[in-house]
Amino acid sequence: MVRVAIIGGTGYTALEVMRLLHRHPQAEVKVVSSRSESGPVSSVHTSLSGMFDFNMTNPSVTEIAELADVVFCCLPHKASMDAIPSLLSAGLKVVDLSADYRLSDPSVYEKWYGHVHTDPTRLGNTVYGLPELYRDRIKGQDLIANPGCYTSTSILALAPFVSGGLIEPSSIIIDAKSGVSGAGRAPKLGTLYAECNESFSAYGVGTHRHMPEIEQILSDVSSENVEVLFTPHLVPMDRGIFATIYATPKAELTEKQAIESLREFYSGNPFVRVVSHLPKTKDVAYTNYCDITARVVKGRLMILAVLDNMIKGAAGVAVQNFNLMCDFDETTALL
Amino acid sequence: MVRVAIIGGTGYTALEVMRLLHRHPQAEVKVVSSRSESGPVSSVHTSLSGMFDFNMTNPSVTEIAELADVVFCCLPHKASMDAIPSLLSAGLKVVDLSADYRLSDPSVYEKWYGHVHTDPTRLGNTVYGLPELYRDRIKGQDLIANPGCYTSTSILALAPFVSGGLIEPSSIIIDAKSGVSGAGRAPKLGTLYAECNESFSAYGVGTHRHMPEIEQILSDVSSENVEVLFTPHLVPMDRGIFATIYATPKAELTEKQAIESLREFYSGNPFVRVVSHLPKTKDVAYTNYCDITARVVKGRLMILAVLDNMIKGAAGVAVQNFNLMCDFDETTALL
Amino acid sequence: MVRVAIIGGTGYTALEVMRLLHRHPQAEVKVVSSRSESGPVSSVHTSLSGMFDFNMTNPSVTEIAELADVVFCCLPHKASMDAIPSLLSAGLKVVDLSADYRLSDPSVYEKWYGHVHTDPTRLGNTVYGLPELYRDRIKGQDLIANPGCYTSTSILALAPFVSGGLIEPSSIIIDAKSGVSGAGRAPKLGTLYAECNESFSAYGVGTHRHMPEIEQILSDVSSENVEVLFTPHLVPMDRGIFATIYATPKAELTEKQAIESLREFYSGNPFVRVVSHLPKTKDVAYTNYCDITARVVKGRLMILAVLDNMIKGAAGVAVQNFNLMCDFDETTALL
Amino acid sequence: MVRVAIIGGTGYTALEVMRLLHRHPQAEVKVVSSRSESGPVSSVHTSLSGMFDFNMTNPSVTEIAELADVVFCCLPHKASMDAIPSLLSAGLKVVDLSADYRLSDPSVYEKWYGHVHTDPTRLGNTVYGLPELYRDRIKGQDLIANPGCYTSTSILALAPFVSGGLIEPSSIIIDAKSGVSGAGRAPKLGTLYAECNESFSAYGVGTHRHMPEIEQILSDVSSENVEVLFTPHLVPMDRGIFATIYATPKAELTEKQAIESLREFYSGNPFVRVVSHLPKTKDVAYTNYCDITARVVKGRLMILAVLDNMIKGAAGVAVQNFNLMCDFDETTALL
């Protein structure tokens, strides 16, 4: 039984990690930390009543290392980078759900996050936790940078085409839509029910931090430099990301070929479902699946992809990475 | 043209008052005050773009009195009570959308709001702004206490029966449901989209401040002391209040008689629609109507009533009171 | 491995049964029948892509009996009663998710469903599948009448109090609220998105078929005849039932005593969580839990209960019954 | 007072036309026709209780011509084309809310709608009812083809740029999102609450009938042939269209220049608000406004536009056209 600590236990991703691990036969949550809360986990997350009735605590790194083997770090960026080096030094394995170890270049990190990265060497050597691309490298790692939700959707949709050199790398437009849970549990005007409900809006046009993350990974799997135009939108729903992606094929491409490229690329991957119908976010709600299809319209390639931002976009892929790090079956607790 | 000032201009009720007054041919909004915002009204309330592009200000009472004739006070309770005496002294008429002048007894106010009322004499003499009950007394007043949203729904549903002595005054159960906009625009965990959406919950069981307000007005229109069991619930929708009310008739009562009692009571009232079908909140969304019907099941009277908490439950009835105070047609800007 | 057939495979409850059984280590779905669809299960229920890609069929009873051991009957009432006797004769075990075998009295069935019951003897002898009340009788049965969603919520909330003789049996008011999925997958005006969204409404006031079902079971667990006033409402959300229940205690009852009565009654029951906070439907979404608490306000007992109408209110309790019938651990596939 | 008939009175657009005309001081609804309903208008559309309590009828053209001066034709396409010639012959003016007279080329109509146009001469000569483009031609017309909702949003966003020759006409991608009310009031599986809620999906990829309509009008206002890639999506909300539009500028274009082009083009148009912030559908809900802004990201022009599909996208622009046809102030009943 692997003993788990959840750091930053009050947020939605922490909640989802706990919910998933409750089903995991080889993992047991021993510590849930919080700086602001000290009561029962189930009094903060009432859906966990009867499942996690022990108290949240604020333990030292030494105490965590005594109680746990693996840490799911659910802190916000910056706080995560402050905590992780000492956790690793204490011999813990870490799945970092923040953005702090995703970008490989410290200067890119500084540009997009507005502060210097204090652990630059490790930054450049951390494996990006997208199992469909980096499965073999994830196995046995001590630290994994769990990917962003928009990022996973976009990369999974595009990787078969950019890695195969099938599309113009400068032609990519990602029109992405997300449910509101992705914005987190901290009260803000913009995520109040009365602001979001019955409303659809764009935000972060040209400035969203998932854009450089997408470009880094797509450039990594391609032989070319990939630049994307990425536009996120907020949808009045809890969960789900939908990406509508437009790209210009380098050579003529049929719809059948496009879908076949997807199928080949994801053959053997249990959580990517290449479908022929148009996917809906509801099809993957509360699951670790990413559903993808392709269309060719007026000569342009369109890729449509969906996943649950809380599961395959955060907590689910974190558990998937955890399974790989611990050499468990990749699908444990996720089907 | 009556010149209007809106005090406390950042909230949702202020927004709705402005939206309604924009259609009012005899009123012009000259001042929108805020302590926290100083930019254009339309930058805080983007739906008012092109309609209210002048700046929010933080004027003195003297300045308000120079620019306006009537004030819609959209401050929270306590702040409202601090501001209103001087506004009245400066010769302004005031519609108070807070709870500060609704309860007539200072000790009841203190019990439910947790602080002493600093204007107790006026408290006992302020007219409660429910035109269907107090139309004649509202006309010509300088200060009107605009009623609460749950309160209006409950009172309009019950007044015909308690005033007619048709039901046991101790038997009343009000199971009320509200959209989320009623909770206001201040960011709170409980009103985040991700908390409210796909959820239904009760709150304030036995402790909601609209309970004594309902009891006071129903006791006033009855010859008996009326005590109610009032339970509010939160519905994942923007707007609307639905009250399901249960009471024991004193003597046998048929459904037809019950509906007839409603019709007679509200004859000539333009904003109460007594209907024979079961009403829905959507029927009255964005309107100043309150729809009511009655049923008799297993000998018990059920009354079902709906209104839009932002309009008939707040800003709409405020404009209705404004029309009465200014001797305009009661329906101006409200149909 | 127990082989399962799903009869009436196009509806939402069938979908949920399949989703749950996909996780069940001792059950395998071998047949999904439909009279209207013959393509892959996953083309009707796209969320099951990659999980159930075999075709829907319309097999004879003999064919079903060759392929399966247990049938989940997801047909509408009447159709269910037409199919079940021959399924049982062919040696199959049946969990009936319709209402056809819930009421024990054929004349009550006829009154509420508008047609004669064609299998009256069996009707009077079928066990009602609420494991918290009838666990021992469910074990080993061949036919179980799976309870209704409103019914389960109401009965679980009230059983401890009526069986203990703590409340006046004629005083019970159940104000119940349901998400829209309960209305099923057949297209109807009243369940269109544009009709339900941003709306709250009552329906079936005094006439809903779950009322006699609640009364039958509560009378069964009580020594008195129990009559309830039951009012269902439609909430703009997918899933969840919330019951706000009012009753008059026979003798003085404190909140603490009320909650303690619930805790004692449900001790050892894995799917009823007696909580001290006010429950929300979201706490139990996508789970087999029913969360219950109690309050005493102005001398009246209030019980508040929630469950997911698709899971604990339909497919989840069906699998729970299946587990009991097959002598599996009651919680298999449900945690 | 202009007398109005509504043909096809059971749908949502008819409802909205009635709601708007109820406020119109120079129009009176005298006839609401339906083939399926014969009871009071307010029993079909309960929100109109007390406003339209007269019966729906199924009158002949002659009867309509006796009772009304102007017809709002809310029939589906094909039915509309069958009815309109005789209405015009009887001397009535018609605003057609269907698609039957929007496309100017009968062969294009036949290709996209699957049947021959039976009134081809009139088709080529009917004015397209987008007042911002064709105001002067609308005045005094007897028949106006009221535009589609996606179409209006897209055209209003793009017209300033294509008419000014500022963007490559083959580079245009319109990623459009709509609330569910646009799908109408006929019960269909795909628009059930339980299907749409908590889901985001694309549909009609490459095949939506608004695509040729957009191309026709944009080509008309441009000197070039304009071809667009148009993708509609369904958003879990009642009302609102959001268009995210991508295009390649012919020459370098700054954000400031782009917004200035919009402002100049729409100067003097009361219902187009060019804004500098990112618009939200909620800003224009229940209004006749279309809010538009522009951004330039990585050299590409992005235009973001919103309107209420029921108002500016259907009933509101219909009333706006009615006002122009009748020589009333264009904004009557619409502010």
Tab-separated table of N, CA, C and O in Angstrom, chain A residues 43-128:
chain	number	residue	atom	x	y	z
A	43	SER	N	-15.498	18.212	6.351
A	43	SER	CA	-16.257	19.438	6.632
A	43	SER	C	-15.933	20.512	5.597
A	43	SER	O	-16.734	21.413	5.352
A	44	VAL	N	-14.760	20.434	4.980
A	44	VAL	CA	-14.443	21.336	3.860
A	44	VAL	C	-15.062	20.797	2.569
A	44	VAL	O	-15.688	21.532	1.812
A	45	HIS	N	-14.896	19.498	2.340
A	45	HIS	CA	-15.447	18.847	1.149
A	45	HIS	C	-16.552	17.903	1.607
A	45	HIS	O	-16.306	16.718	1.862
A	46	THR	N	-17.762	18.425	1.719
A	46	THR	CA	-18.839	17.630	2.318
A	46	THR	C	-19.166	16.389	1.497
A	46	THR	O	-19.723	15.433	2.036
A	47	SER	N	-18.811	16.385	0.223
A	47	SER	CA	-19.066	15.177	-0.563
A	47	SER	C	-18.216	14.000	-0.095
A	47	SER	O	-18.499	12.855	-0.442
A	48	LEU	N	-17.177	14.277	0.688
A	48	LEU	CA	-16.316	13.190	1.177
A	48	LEU	C	-16.736	12.683	2.556
A	48	LEU	O	-15.990	11.928	3.194
A	49	SER	N	-17.909	13.065	3.024
A	49	SER	CA	-18.408	12.589	4.321
A	49	SER	C	-18.329	11.070	4.398
A	49	SER	O	-18.704	10.377	3.449
A	50	GLY	N	-17.851	10.580	5.512
A	50	GLY	CA	-17.765	9.145	5.704
A	50	GLY	C	-16.581	8.520	5.006
A	50	GLY	O	-16.297	7.332	5.194
A	51	MET	N	-15.892	9.295	4.176
A	51	MET	CA	-14.765	8.754	3.430
A	51	MET	C	-13.440	9.309	3.957
A	51	MET	O	-12.451	8.591	4.066
A	52	PHE	N	-13.416	10.596	4.245
A	52	PHE	CA	-12.205	11.236	4.762
A	52	PHE	C	-12.592	12.115	5.949
A	52	PHE	O	-12.666	13.335	5.827
A	53	ASP	N	-12.856	11.477	7.063
A	53	ASP	CA	-13.334	12.233	8.214
A	53	ASP	C	-12.210	12.659	9.159
A	53	ASP	O	-12.465	13.291	10.191
A	54	PHE	N	-10.953	12.336	8.809
A	54	PHE	CA	-9.837	12.797	9.650
A	54	PHE	C	-9.553	14.277	9.362
A	54	PHE	O	-10.050	14.844	8.386
A	55	ASN	N	-8.743	14.887	10.219
A	55	ASN	CA	-8.526	16.327	10.127
A	55	ASN	C	-7.472	16.731	9.093
A	55	ASN	O	-6.515	15.995	8.862
A	56	MET	N	-7.642	17.888	8.529
A	56	MET	CA	-6.580	18.527	7.771
A	56	MET	C	-5.527	19.013	8.773
A	56	MET	O	-5.849	19.447	9.871
A	57	THR	N	-4.271	18.958	8.347
A	57	THR	CA	-3.184	19.402	9.222
A	57	THR	C	-2.228	20.268	8.409
A	57	THR	O	-2.385	20.406	7.205
A	58	ASN	N	-1.250	20.821	9.099
A	58	ASN	CA	-0.257	21.647	8.417
A	58	ASN	C	1.130	21.122	8.786
A	58	ASN	O	1.886	21.767	9.505
A	59	PRO	N	1.479	19.927	8.316
A	59	PRO	CA	2.681	19.246	8.791
A	59	PRO	C	3.966	19.798	8.160
A	59	PRO	O	3.927	20.427	7.090
A	60	SER	N	5.081	19.559	8.825
A	60	SER	CA	6.392	19.887	8.254
A	60	SER	C	6.747	18.851	7.192
A	60	SER	O	6.134	17.784	7.110
A	61	VAL	N	7.773	19.169	6.406
A	61	VAL	CA	8.244	18.214	5.396
A	61	VAL	C	8.667	16.903	6.063
A	61	VAL	O	8.372	15.812	5.576
A	62	THR	N	9.330	17.023	7.194
A	62	THR	CA	9.773	15.812	7.908
A	62	THR	C	8.572	14.954	8.306
A	62	THR	O	8.582	13.728	8.135
A	63	GLU	N	7.538	15.601	8.823
A	63	GLU	CA	6.356	14.843	9.213
A	63	GLU	C	5.692	14.178	7.999
A	63	GLU	O	5.261	13.032	8.067
A	64	ILE	N	5.617	14.924	6.907
A	64	ILE	CA	5.038	14.326	5.694
A	64	ILE	C	5.847	13.099	5.277
A	64	ILE	O	5.285	12.046	4.956
A	65	ALA	N	7.161	13.235	5.308
A	65	ALA	CA	8.021	12.130	4.864
A	65	ALA	C	7.892	10.906	5.760
A	65	ALA	O	8.129	9.780	5.329
A	66	GLU	N	7.502	11.127	7.006
A	66	GLU	CA	7.286	9.979	7.900
A	66	GLU	C	5.976	9.265	7.602
A	66	GLU	O	5.863	8.055	7.767
A	67	LEU	N	5.001	10.030	7.147
A	67	LEU	CA	3.654	9.481	6.975
A	67	LEU	C	3.340	9.023	5.560
A	67	LEU	O	2.409	8.244	5.351
A	68	ALA	N	4.082	9.538	4.592
A	68	ALA	CA	3.688	9.299	3.200
A	68	ALA	C	4.871	8.923	2.326
A	68	ALA	O	6.035	9.171	2.681
A	69	ASP	N	4.556	8.329	1.175
A	69	ASP	CA	5.560	7.984	0.169
A	69	ASP	C	5.486	8.922	-1.040
A	69	ASP	O	6.485	9.239	-1.656
A	70	VAL	N	4.261	9.293	-1.385
A	70	VAL	CA	4.045	10.116	-2.576
A	70	VAL	C	3.185	11.321	-2.207
A	70	VAL	O	2.236	11.194	-1.429
A	71	VAL	N	3.532	12.466	-2.786
A	71	VAL	CA	2.777	13.691	-2.549
A	71	VAL	C	2.085	14.134	-3.836
A	71	VAL	O	2.722	14.184	-4.894
A	72	PHE	N	0.796	14.418	-3.725
A	72	PHE	CA	0.100	15.149	-4.793
A	72	PHE	C	0.110	16.608	-4.372
A	72	PHE	O	-0.544	16.977	-3.385
A	73	CYS	N	0.866	17.419	-5.090
A	73	CYS	CA	0.998	18.817	-4.702
A	73	CYS	C	-0.050	19.648	-5.434
A	73	CYS	O	0.029	19.842	-6.651
A	74	CYS	N	-1.048	20.111	-4.686
A	74	CYS	CA	-2.169	20.861	-5.260
A	74	CYS	C	-2.095	22.335	-4.904
A	74	CYS	O	-3.120	23.036	-4.875
A	75	LEU	N	-0.893	22.799	-4.617
A	75	LEU	CA	-0.705	24.216	-4.303
A	75	LEU	C	-0.793	25.048	-5.579
A	75	LEU	O	-0.619	24.531	-6.673
A	76	PRO	N	-1.034	26.350	-5.450
A	76	PRO	CA	-0.953	27.211	-6.627
A	76	PRO	C	0.499	27.347	-7.086
A	76	PRO	O	1.429	27.016	-6.339
A	77	HIS	N	0.695	27.787	-8.340
A	77	HIS	CA	2.070	27.985	-8.810
A	77	HIS	C	2.764	28.966	-7.874
A	77	HIS	O	2.128	29.699	-7.151
A	78	LYS	N	4.058	28.975	-7.894
A	78	LYS	CA	4.921	29.718	-6.963
A	78	LYS	C	4.985	29.006	-5.603
A	78	LYS	O	6.073	28.619	-5.183
A	79	ALA	N	3.839	28.799	-4.955
A	79	ALA	CA	3.855	28.064	-3.691
A	79	ALA	C	4.369	26.649	-3.918
A	79	ALA	O	5.089	26.078	-3.089
A	80	SER	N	4.021	26.089	-5.051
A	80	SER	CA	4.440	24.739	-5.377
A	80	SER	C	5.959	24.676	-5.499
A	80	SER	O	6.619	23.811	-4.900
A	81	MET	N	6.513	25.579	-6.245
A	81	MET	CA	7.964	25.650	-6.454
A	81	MET	C	8.717	25.866	-5.143
A	81	MET	O	9.856	25.419	-4.992
A	82	ASP	N	8.088	26.551	-4.206
A	82	ASP	CA	8.715	26.756	-2.893
A	82	ASP	C	8.739	25.470	-2.072
A	82	ASP	O	9.624	25.274	-1.242
A	83	ALA	N	7.762	24.595	-2.287
A	83	ALA	CA	7.633	23.411	-1.441
A	83	ALA	C	8.346	22.183	-1.999
A	83	ALA	O	8.845	21.334	-1.241
A	84	ILE	N	8.386	22.072	-3.299
A	84	ILE	CA	8.779	20.797	-3.901
A	84	ILE	C	10.237	20.381	-3.672
A	84	ILE	O	10.505	19.206	-3.360
A	85	PRO	N	11.209	21.288	-3.784
A	85	PRO	CA	12.589	20.817	-3.590
A	85	PRO	C	12.810	20.098	-2.262
A	85	PRO	O	13.452	19.037	-2.219
A	86	SER	N	12.229	20.638	-1.188
A	86	SER	CA	12.455	19.979	0.103
A	86	SER	C	11.694	18.661	0.220
A	86	SER	O	12.136	17.722	0.879
A	87	LEU	N	10.547	18.570	-0.447
A	87	LEU	CA	9.810	17.305	-0.450
A	87	LEU	C	10.640	16.226	-1.143
A	87	LEU	O	10.741	15.091	-0.657
A	88	LEU	N	11.237	16.597	-2.260
A	88	LEU	CA	12.071	15.640	-2.982
A	88	LEU	C	13.304	15.252	-2.169
A	88	LEU	O	13.684	14.081	-2.106
A	89	SER	N	13.897	16.251	-1.526
A	89	SER	CA	15.075	15.969	-0.699
A	89	SER	C	14.754	15.005	0.432
A	89	SER	O	15.599	14.219	0.868
A	90	ALA	N	13.536	15.085	0.918
A	90	ALA	CA	13.121	14.191	2.002
A	90	ALA	C	12.762	12.802	1.479
A	90	ALA	O	12.275	11.960	2.237
A	91	GLY	N	12.969	12.572	0.192
A	91	GLY	CA	12.770	11.232	-0.341
A	91	GLY	C	11.379	10.945	-0.852
A	91	GLY	O	11.055	9.803	-1.195
A	92	LEU	N	10.553	11.983	-0.911
A	92	LEU	CA	9.184	11.773	-1.399
A	92	LEU	C	9.135	11.840	-2.920
A	92	LEU	O	9.923	12.549	-3.554
A	93	LYS	N	8.208	11.126	-3.502
A	93	LYS	CA	7.879	11.307	-4.909
A	93	LYS	C	6.770	12.349	-4.992
A	93	LYS	O	5.922	12.426	-4.092
A	94	VAL	N	6.762	13.129	-6.059
A	94	VAL	CA	5.802	14.230	-6.157
A	94	VAL	C	5.146	14.277	-7.534
A	94	VAL	O	5.817	14.245	-8.565
A	95	VAL	N	3.812	14.355	-7.515
A	95	VAL	CA	3.073	14.753	-8.718
A	95	VAL	C	2.643	16.193	-8.484
A	95	VAL	O	1.881	16.483	-7.564
A	96	ASP	N	3.172	17.101	-9.306
A	96	ASP	CA	2.883	18.528	-9.112
A	96	ASP	C	1.760	18.945	-10.047
A	96	ASP	O	1.927	18.975	-11.263
A	97	LEU	N	0.620	19.299	-9.464
A	97	LEU	CA	-0.515	19.719	-10.295
A	97	LEU	C	-0.489	21.195	-10.647
A	97	LEU	O	-1.348	21.681	-11.376
A	98	SER	N	0.491	21.918	-10.130
A	98	SER	CA	0.612	23.332	-10.513
A	98	SER	C	1.352	23.452	-11.838
A	98	SER	O	1.736	22.449	-12.449
A	99	ALA	N	1.577	24.674	-12.269
A	99	ALA	CA	2.270	24.914	-13.546
A	99	ALA	C	3.771	25.064	-13.366
A	99	ALA	O	4.489	25.288	-14.336
A	100	ASP	N	4.266	24.893	-12.125
A	100	ASP	CA	5.637	25.334	-11.864
A	100	ASP	C	6.740	24.554	-12.563
A	100	ASP	O	7.819	25.095	-12.803
A	101	TYR	N	6.512	23.299	-12.899
A	101	TYR	CA	7.573	22.529	-13.547
A	101	TYR	C	7.206	22.087	-14.968
A	101	TYR	O	7.759	21.126	-15.493
A	102	ARG	N	6.260	22.791	-15.580
A	102	ARG	CA	5.821	22.389	-16.920
A	102	ARG	C	6.685	22.984	-18.037
A	102	ARG	O	6.991	22.308	-19.008
A	103	LEU	N	6.992	24.241	-17.908
A	103	LEU	CA	7.779	24.898	-18.957
A	103	LEU	C	9.248	24.569	-18.728
A	103	LEU	O	9.741	24.632	-17.605
A	104	SER	N	9.967	24.245	-19.764
A	104	SER	CA	11.354	23.801	-19.543
A	104	SER	C	12.349	24.960	-19.498
A	104	SER	O	13.454	24.797	-19.007
A	105	ASP	N	11.945	26.116	-19.956
A	105	ASP	CA	12.880	27.241	-20.048
A	105	ASP	C	12.557	28.284	-18.975
A	105	ASP	O	11.479	28.887	-18.984
A	106	PRO	N	13.505	28.522	-18.032
A	106	PRO	CA	13.237	29.463	-16.939
A	106	PRO	C	12.843	30.858	-17.426
A	106	PRO	O	12.032	31.538	-16.784
A	107	SER	N	13.374	31.282	-18.557
A	107	SER	CA	13.035	32.638	-19.010
A	107	SER	C	11.604	32.692	-19.552
A	107	SER	O	10.920	33.705	-19.417
A	108	VAL	N	11.178	31.601	-20.161
A	108	VAL	CA	9.786	31.551	-20.604
A	108	VAL	C	8.866	31.542	-19.382
A	108	VAL	O	7.866	32.256	-19.322
A	109	TYR	N	9.255	30.747	-18.384
A	109	TYR	CA	8.474	30.737	-17.136
A	109	TYR	C	8.356	32.144	-16.561
A	109	TYR	O	7.276	32.615	-16.216
A	110	GLU	N	9.482	32.818	-16.462
A	110	GLU	CA	9.490	34.160	-15.863
A	110	GLU	C	8.610	35.128	-16.655
A	110	GLU	O	7.878	35.937	-16.079
A	111	LYS	N	8.663	35.007	-17.985
A	111	LYS	CA	7.882	35.912	-18.830
A	111	LYS	C	6.377	35.729	-18.589
A	111	LYS	O	5.624	36.693	-18.493
A	112	TRP	N	5.935	34.466	-18.496
A	112	TRP	CA	4.493	34.208	-18.429
A	112	TRP	C	3.953	34.224	-17.007
A	112	TRP	O	2.757	34.453	-16.797
A	113	TYR	N	4.797	33.936	-16.006
A	113	TYR	CA	4.300	33.886	-14.625
A	113	TYR	C	4.733	35.081	-13.802
A	113	TYR	O	4.300	35.255	-12.663
A	114	GLY	N	5.627	35.904	-14.342
A	114	GLY	CA	5.914	37.184	-13.710
A	114	GLY	C	6.858	37.132	-12.533
A	114	GLY	O	6.971	38.107	-11.782
A	115	HIS	N	7.524	36.007	-12.318
A	115	HIS	CA	8.544	35.950	-11.271
A	115	HIS	C	9.617	34.937	-11.672
A	115	HIS	O	9.370	34.047	-12.494
A	116	VAL	N	10.782	35.086	-11.072
A	116	VAL	CA	11.911	34.212	-11.392
A	116	VAL	C	11.635	32.787	-10.908
A	116	VAL	O	11.012	32.599	-9.856
A	117	HIS	N	12.052	31.801	-11.665
A	117	HIS	CA	11.921	30.415	-11.199
A	117	HIS	C	13.106	30.112	-10.282
A	117	HIS	O	14.259	30.330	-10.643
A	118	THR	N	12.815	29.613	-9.091
A	118	THR	CA	13.870	29.431	-8.096
A	118	THR	C	14.490	28.034	-8.121
A	118	THR	O	15.354	27.717	-7.315
A	119	ASP	N	14.052	27.219	-9.048
A	119	ASP	CA	14.580	25.853	-9.138
A	119	ASP	C	14.847	25.520	-10.612
A	119	ASP	O	14.374	24.520	-11.143
A	120	PRO	N	15.644	26.389	-11.284
A	120	PRO	CA	15.729	26.329	-12.749
A	120	PRO	C	16.330	25.031	-13.282
A	120	PRO	O	15.925	24.556	-14.336
A	121	THR	N	17.291	24.460	-12.581
A	121	THR	CA	17.920	23.232	-13.091
A	121	THR	C	16.903	22.109	-13.177
A	121	THR	O	16.777	21.418	-14.195
A	122	ARG	N	16.153	21.947	-12.080
A	122	ARG	CA	15.141	20.894	-12.089
A	122	ARG	C	14.065	21.173	-13.139
A	122	ARG	O	13.561	20.254	-13.779
A	123	LEU	N	13.737	22.449	-13.311
A	123	LEU	CA	12.729	22.831	-14.297
A	123	LEU	C	13.041	22.221	-15.665
A	123	LEU	O	12.174	21.637	-16.331
A	124	GLY	N	14.296	22.346	-16.055
A	124	GLY	CA	14.665	21.862	-17.386
A	124	GLY	C	14.703	20.351	-17.500
A	124	GLY	O	14.788	19.809	-18.605
A	125	ASN	N	14.617	19.660	-16.367
A	125	ASN	CA	14.753	18.207	-16.406
A	125	ASN	C	13.524	17.437	-15.922
A	125	ASN	O	13.586	16.228	-15.736
A	126	THR	N	12.443	18.156	-15.706
A	126	THR	CA	11.245	17.488	-15.214
A	126	THR	C	10.427	16.939	-16.373
A	126	THR	O	10.233	17.620	-17.376
A	127	VAL	N	9.943	15.736	-16.205
A	127	VAL	CA	9.147	15.112	-17.268
A	127	VAL	C	7.724	15.657	-17.223
A	127	VAL	O	7.113	15.779	-16.159
A	128	TYR	N	7.218	15.991	-18.394
A	128	TYR	CA	5.868	16.509	-18.555
A	128	TYR	C	4.902	15.329	-18.533
A	128	TYR	O	5.009	14.395	-19.341
